[in-house]
Structures are given as structure tokens and as C-alpha cells.
Coordinates of C-alpha atoms and ligand atoms in Angstrom, one line a residue:
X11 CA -19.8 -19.9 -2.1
X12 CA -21.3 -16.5 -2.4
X13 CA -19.7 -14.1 -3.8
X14 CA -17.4 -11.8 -1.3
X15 CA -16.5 -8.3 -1.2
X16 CA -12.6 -7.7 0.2
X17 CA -12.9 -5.5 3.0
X18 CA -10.2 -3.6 1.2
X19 CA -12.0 -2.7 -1.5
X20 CA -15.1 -2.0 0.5
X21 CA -13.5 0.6 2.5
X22 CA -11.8 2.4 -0.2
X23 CA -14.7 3.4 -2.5
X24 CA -18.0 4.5 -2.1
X25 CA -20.0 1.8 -1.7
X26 CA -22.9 3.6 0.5
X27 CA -26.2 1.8 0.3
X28 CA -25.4 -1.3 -1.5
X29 CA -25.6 -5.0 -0.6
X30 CA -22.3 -6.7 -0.1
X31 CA -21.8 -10.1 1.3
X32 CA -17.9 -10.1 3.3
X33 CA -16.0 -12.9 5.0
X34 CA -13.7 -12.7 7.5
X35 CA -12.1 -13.2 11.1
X36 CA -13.4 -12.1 14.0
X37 CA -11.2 -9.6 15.8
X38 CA -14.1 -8.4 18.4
X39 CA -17.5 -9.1 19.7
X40 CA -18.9 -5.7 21.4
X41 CA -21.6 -5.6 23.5
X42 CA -23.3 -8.6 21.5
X43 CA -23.9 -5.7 18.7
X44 CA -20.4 -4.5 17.4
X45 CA -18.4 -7.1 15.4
X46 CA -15.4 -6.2 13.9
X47 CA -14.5 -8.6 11.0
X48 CA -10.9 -8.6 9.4
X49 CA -10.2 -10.6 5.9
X50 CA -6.6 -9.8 6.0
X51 CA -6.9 -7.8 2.8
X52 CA -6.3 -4.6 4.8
X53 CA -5.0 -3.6 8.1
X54 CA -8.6 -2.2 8.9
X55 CA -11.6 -4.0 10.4
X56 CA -14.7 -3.3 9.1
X57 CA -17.8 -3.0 11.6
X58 CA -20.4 -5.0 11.1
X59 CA -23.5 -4.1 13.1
X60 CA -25.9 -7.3 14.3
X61 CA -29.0 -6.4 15.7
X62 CA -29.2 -9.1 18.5
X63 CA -33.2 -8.9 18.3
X64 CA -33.0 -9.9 14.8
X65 CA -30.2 -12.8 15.4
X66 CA -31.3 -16.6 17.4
X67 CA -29.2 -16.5 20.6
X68 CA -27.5 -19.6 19.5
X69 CA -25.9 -17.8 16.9
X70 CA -24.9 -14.8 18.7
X71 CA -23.0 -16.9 20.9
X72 CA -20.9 -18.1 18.5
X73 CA -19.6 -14.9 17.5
X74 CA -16.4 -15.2 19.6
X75 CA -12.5 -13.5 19.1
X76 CA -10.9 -15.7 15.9
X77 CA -14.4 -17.2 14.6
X78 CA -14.7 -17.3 10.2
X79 CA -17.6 -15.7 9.8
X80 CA -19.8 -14.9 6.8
X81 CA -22.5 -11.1 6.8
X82 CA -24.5 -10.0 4.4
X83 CA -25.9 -6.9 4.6
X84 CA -26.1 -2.7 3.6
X85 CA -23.2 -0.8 4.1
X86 CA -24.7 2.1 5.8
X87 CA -22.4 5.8 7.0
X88 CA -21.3 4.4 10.4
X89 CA -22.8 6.3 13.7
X90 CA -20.3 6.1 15.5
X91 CA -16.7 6.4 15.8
X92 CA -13.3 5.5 14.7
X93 CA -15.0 4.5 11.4
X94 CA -16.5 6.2 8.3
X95 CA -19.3 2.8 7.2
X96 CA -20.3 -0.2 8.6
X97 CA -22.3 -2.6 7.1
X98 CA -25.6 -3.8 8.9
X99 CA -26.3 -7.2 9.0
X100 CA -29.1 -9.6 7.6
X101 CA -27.1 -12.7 7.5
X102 CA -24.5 -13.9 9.9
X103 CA -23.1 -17.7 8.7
X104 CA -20.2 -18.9 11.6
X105 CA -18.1 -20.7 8.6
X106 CA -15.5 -21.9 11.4
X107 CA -16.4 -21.5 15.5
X108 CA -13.4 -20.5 17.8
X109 CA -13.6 -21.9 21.3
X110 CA -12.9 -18.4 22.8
X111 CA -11.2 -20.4 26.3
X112 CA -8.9 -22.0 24.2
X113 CA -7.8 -19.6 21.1
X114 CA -4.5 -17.9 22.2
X115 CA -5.1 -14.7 20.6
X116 CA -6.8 -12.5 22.8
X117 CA -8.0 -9.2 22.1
X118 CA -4.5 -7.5 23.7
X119 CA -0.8 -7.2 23.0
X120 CA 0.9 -10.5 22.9
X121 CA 4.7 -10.4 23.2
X122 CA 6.8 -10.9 19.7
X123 CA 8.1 -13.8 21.9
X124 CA 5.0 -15.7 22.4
X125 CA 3.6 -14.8 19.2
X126 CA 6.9 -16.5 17.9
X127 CA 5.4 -19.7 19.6
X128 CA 2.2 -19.6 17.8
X129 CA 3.5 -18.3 14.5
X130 CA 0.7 -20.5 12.6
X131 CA -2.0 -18.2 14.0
X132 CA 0.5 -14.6 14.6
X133 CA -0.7 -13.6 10.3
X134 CA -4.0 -12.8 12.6
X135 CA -2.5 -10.4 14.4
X136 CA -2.0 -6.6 13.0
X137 CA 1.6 -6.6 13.3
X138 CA 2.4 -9.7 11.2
X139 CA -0.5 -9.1 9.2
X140 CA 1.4 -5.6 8.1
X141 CA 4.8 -7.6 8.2
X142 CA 3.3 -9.7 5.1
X143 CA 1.4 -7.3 3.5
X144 CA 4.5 -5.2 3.0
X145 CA 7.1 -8.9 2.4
X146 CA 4.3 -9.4 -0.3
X147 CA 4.8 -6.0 -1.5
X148 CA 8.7 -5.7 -1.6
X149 CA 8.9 -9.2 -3.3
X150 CA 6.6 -7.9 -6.2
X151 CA 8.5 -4.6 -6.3
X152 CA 11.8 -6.3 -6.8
X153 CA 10.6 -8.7 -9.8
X154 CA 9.1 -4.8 -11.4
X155 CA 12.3 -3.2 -10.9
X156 CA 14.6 -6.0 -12.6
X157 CA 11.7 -6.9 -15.5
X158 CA 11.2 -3.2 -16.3
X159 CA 14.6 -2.7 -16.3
X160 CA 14.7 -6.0 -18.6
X161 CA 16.4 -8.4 -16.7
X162 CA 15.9 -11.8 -17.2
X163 CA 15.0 -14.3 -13.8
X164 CA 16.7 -16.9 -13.9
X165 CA 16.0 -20.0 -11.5
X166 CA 18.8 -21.7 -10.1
X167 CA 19.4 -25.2 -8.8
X168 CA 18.4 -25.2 -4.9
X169 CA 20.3 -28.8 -4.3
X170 CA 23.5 -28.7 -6.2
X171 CA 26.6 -30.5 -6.7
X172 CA 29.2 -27.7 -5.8
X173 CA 30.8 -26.4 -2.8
X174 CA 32.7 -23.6 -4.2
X175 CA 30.8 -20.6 -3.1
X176 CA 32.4 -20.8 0.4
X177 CA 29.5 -19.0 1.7
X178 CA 28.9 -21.0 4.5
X179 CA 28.2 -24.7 5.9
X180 CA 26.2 -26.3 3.6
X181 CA 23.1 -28.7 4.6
X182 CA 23.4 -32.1 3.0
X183 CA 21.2 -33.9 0.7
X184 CA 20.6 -37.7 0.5
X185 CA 18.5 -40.6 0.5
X186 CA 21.2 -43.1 1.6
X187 CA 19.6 -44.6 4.6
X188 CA 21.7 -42.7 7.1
X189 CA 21.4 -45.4 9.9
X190 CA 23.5 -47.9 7.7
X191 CA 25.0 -46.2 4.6
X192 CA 27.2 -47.6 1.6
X193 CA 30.7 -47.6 2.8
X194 CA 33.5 -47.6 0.2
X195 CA 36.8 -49.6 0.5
X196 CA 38.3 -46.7 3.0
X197 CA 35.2 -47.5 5.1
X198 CA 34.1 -43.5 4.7
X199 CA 30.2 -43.4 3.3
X200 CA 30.0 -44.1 -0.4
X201 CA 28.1 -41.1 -2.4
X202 CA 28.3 -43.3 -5.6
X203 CA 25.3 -44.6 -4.4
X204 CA 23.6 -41.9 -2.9
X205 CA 20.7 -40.4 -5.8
X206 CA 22.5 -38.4 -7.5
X207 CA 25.4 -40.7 -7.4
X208 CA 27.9 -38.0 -5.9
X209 CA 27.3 -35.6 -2.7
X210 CA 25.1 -32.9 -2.8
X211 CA 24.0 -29.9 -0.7
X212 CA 21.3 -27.3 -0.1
X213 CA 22.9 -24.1 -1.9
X214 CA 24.1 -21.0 0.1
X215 CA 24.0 -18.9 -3.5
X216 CA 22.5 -18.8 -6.9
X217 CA 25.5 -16.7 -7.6
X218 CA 28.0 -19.0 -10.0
X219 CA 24.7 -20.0 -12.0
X220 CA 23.6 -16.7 -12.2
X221 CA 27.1 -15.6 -13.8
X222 CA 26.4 -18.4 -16.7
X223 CA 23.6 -17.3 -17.8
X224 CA 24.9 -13.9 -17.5
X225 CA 27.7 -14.4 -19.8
X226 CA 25.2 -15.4 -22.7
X227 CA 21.4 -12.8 -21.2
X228 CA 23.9 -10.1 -20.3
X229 CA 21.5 -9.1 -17.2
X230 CA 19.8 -11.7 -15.0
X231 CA 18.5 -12.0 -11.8
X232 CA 17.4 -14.8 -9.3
X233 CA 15.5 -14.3 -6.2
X234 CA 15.3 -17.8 -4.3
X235 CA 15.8 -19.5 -1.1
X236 CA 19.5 -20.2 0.1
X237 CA 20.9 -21.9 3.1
X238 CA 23.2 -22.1 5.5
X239 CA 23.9 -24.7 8.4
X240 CA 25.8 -21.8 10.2
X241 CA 25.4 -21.9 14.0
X242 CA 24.5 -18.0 14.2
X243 CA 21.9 -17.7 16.8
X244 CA 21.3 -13.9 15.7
X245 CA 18.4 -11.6 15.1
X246 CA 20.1 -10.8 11.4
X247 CA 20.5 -14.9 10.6
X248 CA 18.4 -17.8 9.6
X249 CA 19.1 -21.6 8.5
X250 CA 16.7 -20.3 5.4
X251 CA 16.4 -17.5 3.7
X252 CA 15.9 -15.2 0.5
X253 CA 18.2 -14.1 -1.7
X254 CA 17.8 -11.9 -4.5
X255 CA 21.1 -12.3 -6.9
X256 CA 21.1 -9.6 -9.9
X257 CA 24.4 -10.5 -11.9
X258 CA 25.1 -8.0 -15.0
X259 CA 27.7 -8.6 -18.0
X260 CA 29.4 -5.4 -18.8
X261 CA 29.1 -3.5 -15.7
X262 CA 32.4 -2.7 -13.5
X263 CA 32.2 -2.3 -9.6
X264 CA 30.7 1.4 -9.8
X265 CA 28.0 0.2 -12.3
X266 CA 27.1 -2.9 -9.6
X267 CA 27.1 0.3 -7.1
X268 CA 24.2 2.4 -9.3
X269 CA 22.5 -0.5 -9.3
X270 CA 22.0 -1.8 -5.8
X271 CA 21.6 1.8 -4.7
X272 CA 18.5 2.3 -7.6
X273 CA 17.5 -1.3 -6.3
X274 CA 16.9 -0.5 -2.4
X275 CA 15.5 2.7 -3.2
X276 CA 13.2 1.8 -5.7
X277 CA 11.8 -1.0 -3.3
X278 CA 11.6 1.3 -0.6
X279 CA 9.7 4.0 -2.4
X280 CA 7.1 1.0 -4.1
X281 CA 6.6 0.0 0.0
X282 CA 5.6 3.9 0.7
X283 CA 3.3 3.9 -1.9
X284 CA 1.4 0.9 -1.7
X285 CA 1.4 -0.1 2.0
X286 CA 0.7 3.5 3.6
X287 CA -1.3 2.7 6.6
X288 CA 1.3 -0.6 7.3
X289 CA 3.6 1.1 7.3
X290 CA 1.9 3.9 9.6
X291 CA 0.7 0.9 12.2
X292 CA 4.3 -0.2 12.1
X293 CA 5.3 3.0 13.3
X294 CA 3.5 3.3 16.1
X295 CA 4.0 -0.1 17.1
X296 CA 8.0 0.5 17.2
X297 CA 7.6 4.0 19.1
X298 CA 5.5 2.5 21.4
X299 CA 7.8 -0.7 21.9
X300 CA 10.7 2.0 22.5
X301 CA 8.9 3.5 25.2
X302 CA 10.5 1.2 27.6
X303 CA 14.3 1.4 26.6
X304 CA 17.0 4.4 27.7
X305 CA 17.0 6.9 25.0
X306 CA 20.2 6.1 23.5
X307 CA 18.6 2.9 22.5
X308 CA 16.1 4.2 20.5
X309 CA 16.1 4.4 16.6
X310 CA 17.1 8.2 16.0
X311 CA 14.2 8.7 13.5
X312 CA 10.2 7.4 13.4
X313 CA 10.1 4.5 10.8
X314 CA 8.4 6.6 7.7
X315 CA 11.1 9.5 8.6
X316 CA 14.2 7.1 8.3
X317 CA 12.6 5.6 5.0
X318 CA 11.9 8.7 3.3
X319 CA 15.2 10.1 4.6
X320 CA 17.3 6.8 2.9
X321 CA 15.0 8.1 -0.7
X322 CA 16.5 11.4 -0.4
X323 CA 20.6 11.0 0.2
X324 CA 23.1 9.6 -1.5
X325 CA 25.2 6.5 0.2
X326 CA 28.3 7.1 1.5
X327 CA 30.7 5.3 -1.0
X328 CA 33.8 4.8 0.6
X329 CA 37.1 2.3 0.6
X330 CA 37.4 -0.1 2.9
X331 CA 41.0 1.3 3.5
X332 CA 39.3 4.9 4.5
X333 CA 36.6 2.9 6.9
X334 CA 40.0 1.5 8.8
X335 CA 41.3 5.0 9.0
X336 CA 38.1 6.3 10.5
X337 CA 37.3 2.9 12.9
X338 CA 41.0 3.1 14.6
X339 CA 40.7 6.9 15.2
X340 CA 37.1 6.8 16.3
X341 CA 36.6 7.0 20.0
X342 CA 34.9 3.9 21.1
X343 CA 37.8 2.3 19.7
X344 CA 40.3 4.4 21.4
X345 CA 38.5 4.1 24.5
X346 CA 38.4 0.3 24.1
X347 CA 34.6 -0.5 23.7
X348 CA 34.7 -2.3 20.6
X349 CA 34.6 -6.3 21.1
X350 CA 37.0 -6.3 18.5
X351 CA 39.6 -3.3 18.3
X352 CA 40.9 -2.4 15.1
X353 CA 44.6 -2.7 15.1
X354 CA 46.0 -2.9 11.6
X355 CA 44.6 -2.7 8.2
X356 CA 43.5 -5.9 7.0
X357 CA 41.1 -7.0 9.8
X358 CA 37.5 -8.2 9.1
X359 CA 34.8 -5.8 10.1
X360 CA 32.4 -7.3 12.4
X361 CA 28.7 -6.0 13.0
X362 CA 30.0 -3.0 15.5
X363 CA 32.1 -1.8 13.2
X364 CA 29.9 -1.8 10.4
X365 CA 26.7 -0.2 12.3
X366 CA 29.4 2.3 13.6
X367 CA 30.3 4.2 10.5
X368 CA 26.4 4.0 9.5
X369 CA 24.6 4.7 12.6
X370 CA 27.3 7.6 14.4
X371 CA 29.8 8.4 11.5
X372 CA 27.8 8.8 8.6
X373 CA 24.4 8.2 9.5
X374 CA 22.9 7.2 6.5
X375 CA 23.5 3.9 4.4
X376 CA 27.2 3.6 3.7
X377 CA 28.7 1.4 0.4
X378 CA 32.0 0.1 1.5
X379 CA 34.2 -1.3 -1.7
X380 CA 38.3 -2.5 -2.1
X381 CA 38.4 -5.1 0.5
X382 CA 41.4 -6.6 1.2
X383 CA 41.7 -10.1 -0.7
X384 CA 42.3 -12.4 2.5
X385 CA 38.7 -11.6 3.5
X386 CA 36.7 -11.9 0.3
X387 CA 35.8 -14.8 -1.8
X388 CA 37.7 -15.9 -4.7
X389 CA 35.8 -15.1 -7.5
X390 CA 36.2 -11.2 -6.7
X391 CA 37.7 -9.1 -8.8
X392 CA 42.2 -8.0 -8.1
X393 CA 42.5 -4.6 -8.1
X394 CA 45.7 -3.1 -9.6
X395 CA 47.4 -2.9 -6.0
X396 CA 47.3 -6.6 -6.1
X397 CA 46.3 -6.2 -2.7
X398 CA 42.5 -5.8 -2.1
X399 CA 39.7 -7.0 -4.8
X400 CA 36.4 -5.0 -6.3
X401 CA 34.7 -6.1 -3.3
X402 CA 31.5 -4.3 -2.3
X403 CA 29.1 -4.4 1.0
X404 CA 25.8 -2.5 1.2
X405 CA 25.7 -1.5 4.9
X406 CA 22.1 -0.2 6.6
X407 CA 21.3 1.5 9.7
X408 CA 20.0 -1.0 11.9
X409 CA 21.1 -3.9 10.5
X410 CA 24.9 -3.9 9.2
X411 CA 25.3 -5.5 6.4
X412 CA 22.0 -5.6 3.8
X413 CA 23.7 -6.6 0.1
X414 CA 27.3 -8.0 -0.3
X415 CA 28.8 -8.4 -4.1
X416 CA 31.7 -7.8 -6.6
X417 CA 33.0 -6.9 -9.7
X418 CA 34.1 -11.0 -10.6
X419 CA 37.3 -12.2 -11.7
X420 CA 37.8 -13.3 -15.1
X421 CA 40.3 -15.5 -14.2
X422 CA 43.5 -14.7 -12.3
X423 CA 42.7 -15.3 -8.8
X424 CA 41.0 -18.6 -9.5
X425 CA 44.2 -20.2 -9.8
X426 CA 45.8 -18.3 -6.8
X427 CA 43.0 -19.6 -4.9
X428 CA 43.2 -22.9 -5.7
X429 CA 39.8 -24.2 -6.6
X430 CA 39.0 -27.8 -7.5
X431 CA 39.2 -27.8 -10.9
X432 CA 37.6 -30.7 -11.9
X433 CA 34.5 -29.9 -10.2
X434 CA 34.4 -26.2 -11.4
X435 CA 34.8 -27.3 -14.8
X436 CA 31.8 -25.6 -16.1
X437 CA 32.6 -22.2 -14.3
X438 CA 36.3 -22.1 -15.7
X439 CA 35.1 -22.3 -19.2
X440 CA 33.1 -19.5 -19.1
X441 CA 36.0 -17.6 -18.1
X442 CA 37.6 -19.7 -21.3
X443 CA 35.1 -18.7 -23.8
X444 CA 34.1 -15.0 -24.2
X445 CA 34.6 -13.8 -20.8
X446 CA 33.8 -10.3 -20.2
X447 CA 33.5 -7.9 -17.3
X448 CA 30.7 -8.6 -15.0
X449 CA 29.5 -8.0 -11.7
X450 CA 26.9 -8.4 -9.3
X451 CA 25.7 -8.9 -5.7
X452 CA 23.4 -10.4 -3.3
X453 CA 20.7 -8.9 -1.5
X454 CA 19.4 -10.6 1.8
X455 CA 15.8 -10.3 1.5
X456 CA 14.5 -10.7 5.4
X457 CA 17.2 -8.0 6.0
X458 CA 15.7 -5.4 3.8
X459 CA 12.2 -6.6 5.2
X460 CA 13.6 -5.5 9.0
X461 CA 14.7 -2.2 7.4
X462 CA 11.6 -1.5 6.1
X463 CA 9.3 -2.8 8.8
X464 CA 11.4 -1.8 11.6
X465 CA 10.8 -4.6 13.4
X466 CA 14.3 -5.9 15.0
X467 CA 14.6 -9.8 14.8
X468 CA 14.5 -11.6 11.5
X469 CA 12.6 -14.3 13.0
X470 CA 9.5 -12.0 12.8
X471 CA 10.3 -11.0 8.8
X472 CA 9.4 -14.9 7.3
X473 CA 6.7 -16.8 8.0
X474 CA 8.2 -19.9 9.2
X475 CA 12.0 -19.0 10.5
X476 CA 14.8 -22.1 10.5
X477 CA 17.5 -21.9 12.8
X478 CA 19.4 -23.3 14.9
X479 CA 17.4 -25.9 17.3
X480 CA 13.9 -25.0 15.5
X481 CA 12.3 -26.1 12.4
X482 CA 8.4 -26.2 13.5
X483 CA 5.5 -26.4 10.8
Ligands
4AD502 O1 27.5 -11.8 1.6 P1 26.9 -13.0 1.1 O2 27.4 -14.3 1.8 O3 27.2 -13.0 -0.4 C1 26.9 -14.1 -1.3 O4 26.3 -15.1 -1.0 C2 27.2 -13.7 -2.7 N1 27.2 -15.0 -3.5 C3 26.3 -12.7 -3.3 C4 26.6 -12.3 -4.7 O5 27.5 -11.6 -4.9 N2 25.7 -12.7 -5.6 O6 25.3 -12.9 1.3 C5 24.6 -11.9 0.6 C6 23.6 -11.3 1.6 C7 24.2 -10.6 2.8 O7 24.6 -9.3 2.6 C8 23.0 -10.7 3.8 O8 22.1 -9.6 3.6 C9 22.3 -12.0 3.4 O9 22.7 -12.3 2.1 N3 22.7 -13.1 4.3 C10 21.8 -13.6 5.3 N4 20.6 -13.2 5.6 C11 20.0 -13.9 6.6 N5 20.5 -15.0 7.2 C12 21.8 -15.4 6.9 N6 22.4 -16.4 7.5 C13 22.5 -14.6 5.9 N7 23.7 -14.7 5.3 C14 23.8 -13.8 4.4
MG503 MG1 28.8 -10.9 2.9

């Protein structure tokens, strides 16, 4: 094919005068003169100006909303407004018509909703265009941070064998033909035979992996996609999603702390810099989506505000004991509107709880460490109380909970807890040969991607979303 020019680089330098050949959707079709192509490179549209004496009618027509169309021509200083060059046309190629009756993307606002429908053809759409621009951008940000910082990524197993994470449901993974599988003597389905000649699942965490190769790298990191067969029909959960899983020998719970804070921050600051006007369309887009809702429901700040405000303070650190204090004296408790009141220390903190000390108490991200024991996995460090573990949650404003991790237990707890043995064979012997302090967490990717986009369902943060009841394309 010829060779094409990104619109982004186009509009960026000063190109005045040149030929350039660009390729591209059509977005408009004004007054059978102004076309307004986008390539996705950019957020902008670049005017290209076809002289319809110049052009055969049949062509012209063809020029409809969603078309792939090819120009060549001189980029000229633009007339008239709303852009600084436009490029007039010599060539026009229709690489791809659009039936403009049928394509569902018109030239107006579409509802998340519908778009949601149609999420093939929504990465045409500003929004979602912005939306994965920026999930591009925070991806590549996280594997700078960890490889300047020279951590190793590490890839773990996405089907595995082990179901001690107790993360979650699990999905399971066979090829046994499921409409009449090997039965064993006890008449229950026979995983002998299944592939991998035991049962297997979809992981919910690269997290025990991570911690082998930890114990020998000293820093790794994975960033893959986990699952969970959970029945959360939320805006913060999906059936799939990404999880990026740093897990450091030698650090301690206040170490794990540093880093997650340098983490979100760094990411944060890389999205500033690189996706400027995204993040500027994004903006808008949520002010004017707020528009219609009581002022109380409203985010507090304008989306580049809250991000550059979450650069500039330090979390709140605080003990989960200390959150307990503050939740059972804090007036919607004492006036009853919490779903679930807080009694007694001990309880789990749901979702109100959590965007309460972020959103009204401290308003600003809040690290909460030292849970109690009976709510937190196993392989989380005892604290000298004997009664809560090294426990830390990341919460955000917004969205709750963002990162969850832990200093890890070198070995105590794992035989309080009463994990099977035989199948966490491998993970006991790390703790048998050379274990070591270590710690480490797990950030939810699509979460940090709402935070950053502001957008409010993670449905709308990954291309494809699974969950309950839906697993199109
Ligand atoms: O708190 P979680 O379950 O922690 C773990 O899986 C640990 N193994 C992590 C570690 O220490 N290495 O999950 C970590 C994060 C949560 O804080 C949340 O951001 C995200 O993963 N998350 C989900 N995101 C979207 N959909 C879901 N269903 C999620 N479940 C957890
Ligand atoms: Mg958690």
C-alpha cells in the first residue's frame, strides 16, 4: 500500500506545504466538501478538504460516517476554524464503504449502555478511543516503572493445578467430554483422565508463582490476566481481568507500602504526560455526564485536578484497628445509614466503608494495614499481637479498593491454616530452603484505568468485559 502519514504525527509538526498520503475513518461528511478523517492515532480529526468539482459524483457519495478511506494531498494552513491545517485533496480511494442506514454510529452521543452493545465498533468512538489510548499508555508505564527499577517479569501459569489462593471461585479447565465424563468407582467424574490427568482451573493470581521466583530474582513482577467465576454483578468486577503482581524478597510491609504508593503515582504522572488531550476530552465528557445528577453525586474535583492532586499528597497510612475507631464513631454509622453497621472490631469492611474514610474522612487515597487474621488469606504475615497479620489494602477515591497485598508468612500460619500439604508441596519448600522476608501485592489493572479515566463502570475500561451472563466476541 502507499505509504501513510499518522494523523498524529501530521498534526504535531510542521508539515505546511508537503504531500502526505493519510488513511483513516470517516467521522463526517460536510457539505459534500469537509471530511473529517480519524486514524485512531490521536483524538483529533484531521480535515481533509475535497473539492466536489474535482471528485466523480460516484465517489463523493461514498464518502459516508464510518467509511476507510484513503487522501492524498497538500497539507495547506486551514481557513477556517477549529483547526490550524487541513490537507486538500487529489486523491480520495473508499478502501471500505459504510452503508450510512445501517452503521450504528452516528455522528451524536450514544449512551455508554448502547455503546456497550456494540463494543466491536465503540474503539471508533472518542471516548473509547481515549479509554485505549490511555489503557495502552498505563500498561507501558507499568512494565517502565518495574524494568527501570530492575524487576524481573515473570509469566505465570494462567491454567494451573492449585486452589490455594482462595481468591475466589475458580473456572474449570477440561477436555473430558462434559456430556458423558470418566466416572471413578464412587461414581464422582474421574480427573485421571482429564488432559492434564488431575483437575485444573483458570487462576485467580500469579501471586504463589510470583513468590518462587522471588525467593531466587529477589524482585519480580507479573502483569497477566486472572479470573474469577464470582457472581459480582458490579461496576468494579469482571469474570476477567488484569492483574499486575510485583512480589519483592527483602522488603517488610512498609517497604511493600513505598512501593505501591511510587507505583500508582508514577503511572499516573506517565498518563499526564503522554495522553494530555485524553485525558482533557475525558474531562469534559465526565463534567458534562454530571450535569444531570444532584450535586452531592458529583466527583468533588474535575478529573486532571483529582489526578494531579493524588501526585501531590501523601496516603493516609493507617491501621485497620484506627479505621474501626473512626467508622463506628462516624455519623452515618451512628445514624444508621451504613448497609452494614460497624459493631465490633473484627468485621470485614465492605465498599461503604472503605469509600467512606477516602471520599469524607480523609479525602485522598488511604493505605489501610494490620487486618485482623480471620479476614485475610493465609499466606499473610502474624504480627506480634498474634491477632491481626501484615495485611495491606490500597484504597482510591472512587473506587474502594485499587491494590490489596502483604508482608508473607514464612511459615507459621501455614500450618494454623491448614493447607493441603501435598498439593502445596512446592510452596512449603520454599519456605524450607532459604526463606526470607518478602512481600508484595496485587494491583487490579481495570481499577486503576477507572481512576485515571474517570469513567465509572469497569465494563467500559477493557475491550471485551466477561461477566456474569456475557461473554460476546
Ligand atoms: O485483593 P485480591 O484478591 O488479592 C490477590 O489476588 C493477591 N494474590 C494479590 C497479591 O498480594 N499478590 O486482588 C487484588 C486486586 C484487588 O485489590 C482489586 O483491585 C483487583 O485485584 N480485583 C478485581 N478487579 C476486577 N474484577 C474483580 N473481580 C477483581 N477482584 C480483585
Ligand atoms: Mg483484596
Amino acid at each position: 500500500m502507499a505509504k501513510r502519514t499518522k494523523l498524529k504525527v501530521l498534526l504535531n509538526a510542521d508539515k505546511i506545504g508537503s504531500s502526505y498520503t493519510v488513511m483513516g475513518w470517516v467521522k463526517t461528511f460536510r457539505n459534500n466538501q469537509f471530511l473529517a478523517l480519524n486514524d485512531g492515532s490521536t483524538l483529533k480529526t484531521l480535515q481533509v478538504v475535497v473539492d466536489f468539482e474535482k471528485f466523480d459524483e460516484s465517489i463523493l457519495k461514498r464518502i459516508t460516517t464510518g467509511a476507510a478511506v484513503m487522501a492524498t494531498g497538500i497539507l495547506v494552513e486551514s481557513q477556517g476554524r477549529g483547526q490550524t491545517v487541513e490537507l486538500v485533496a487529489d486523491q480520495i480511494e473508499i478502501l471500505g464503504d459504510s452503508d450510512p442506514e445501517k452503521y450504528p454510529l452516528q455522528p451524536k452521543k450514544h449512551s455508554l449502555e448502547f455503546l456497550r452493545e456494540i463494543a466491536h465498533l465503540r474503539f471508533r468512538t472518542n471516548t473509547f478511543g481515549s479509554i485505549f489510548r490511555i489503557r495502552h499508555s498505563a500498561a507501558f508505564a507499568i512494565h517502565k516503572f518495574f524494568n527501570d527499577k530492575g524487576f524481573f517479569y515473570m509469566h505465570s501459569p494462567i491454567i494451573t493445578g492449585s486452589d490455594a489462593e482462595g481468591a475466589g471461585e475458580m473456572f474449570k479447565v477440561t477436555n473430558l467430554d462434559l456430556d458423558n465424563p470418566p466416572k471413578d468407582e464412587d461414581g464422582n467424574i474421574d480427573y485421571k483422565k482429564d488432559f492434564f490427568g488431575k483437575s485444573t482451573n483458570l487462576t485467580v493470581s500469579g501471586q504463589l508463582e510470583a513468590e518462587l521466583a522471588a525467593l531466587a530474582l529477589s524482585e519480580v513482577y507479573t502483569f497477566g490476566p486472572t479470573f474469577r467465576a464470582e457472581n459480582s454483578n458490579t461496576s468494579r468486577h469482571l469474570a476477567e481481568f488484569w492483574m499486575i503482581e510485583p512480589e519483592v524478597a527483602f522488603n517488610d510491609l512498609e517497604d511493600n507500602m513505598d512501593l505501591a504508593e511510587e507505583m500508582l503515582k508514577y503511572v499516573i504522572k506517565y498518563v499526564m504526560d503522554h495522553n494530555p488531550e485524553d485525558l482533557e476530552f475525558l474531562e469534559n465528557r465526565l463534567l458534562q455526564e454530571e450535569k444531570q445528577k444532584p450535586q452531592n453525586e458529583r466527583s468533588p474535583m474535575p478529573l486532571r485536578e483529582k489526578l494531579e492532586f493524588c501526585l501531590a499528597n501523601d496516603f493516609e497510612r493507617l491501621t485497620y484497628t484506627r479505621a474501626i475507631d473512626i467508622l463506628k464513631n462516624s455519623k452515618p454509622n451512628k445514624k444508621g445509614r451504613f448497609q452494614f453497621p460497624i459493631d465490633d472490631w473484627g468485621a470485614d469492611l465492605q465498599s461503604e466503608h472503605e469509600r467512606f474514610l477516602v471520599e469524607k474522612h480523609f479525602k485522598k487515597p488511604v493505605i489501610l494495614i494490620d487486618y485482623p487474621k480471620e479476614i485475610k488469606s493465609f499466606y499473610m504475615r502474624m504480627n506480634e499481637d498474634d491477632k491481626t497479620v501484615a495485611a495491606m489494602d490500597v484504597l482510591f477515591p472512587g473506587i474502594g479498593e485499587i491494590i490489596g497485598g502483604s508482608q508473607r508468612e514464612e511459615e507459621k500460619r501455614m500450618e494454623e491454616m491448614d493447607i493441603p500439604k501435598e498439593e502445596m508441596q512446592w510452596f512449603l519448600d520454599t519456605r524450607k530452603f532459604g526463606t526470607c522476608p518478602h512481600a508484595g501485592y496485587g494491583l487490579g489493572f481495570e481499577r486503576l484505568i477507572l481512576f485515571v479515566t474517570g469513567m465509572t463502570n469497569i465494563r467500559d475500561v477493557i475491550p471485551f468485559p466477561r461477566f456474569p451472563g456475557n461473554a460476546e466476541f
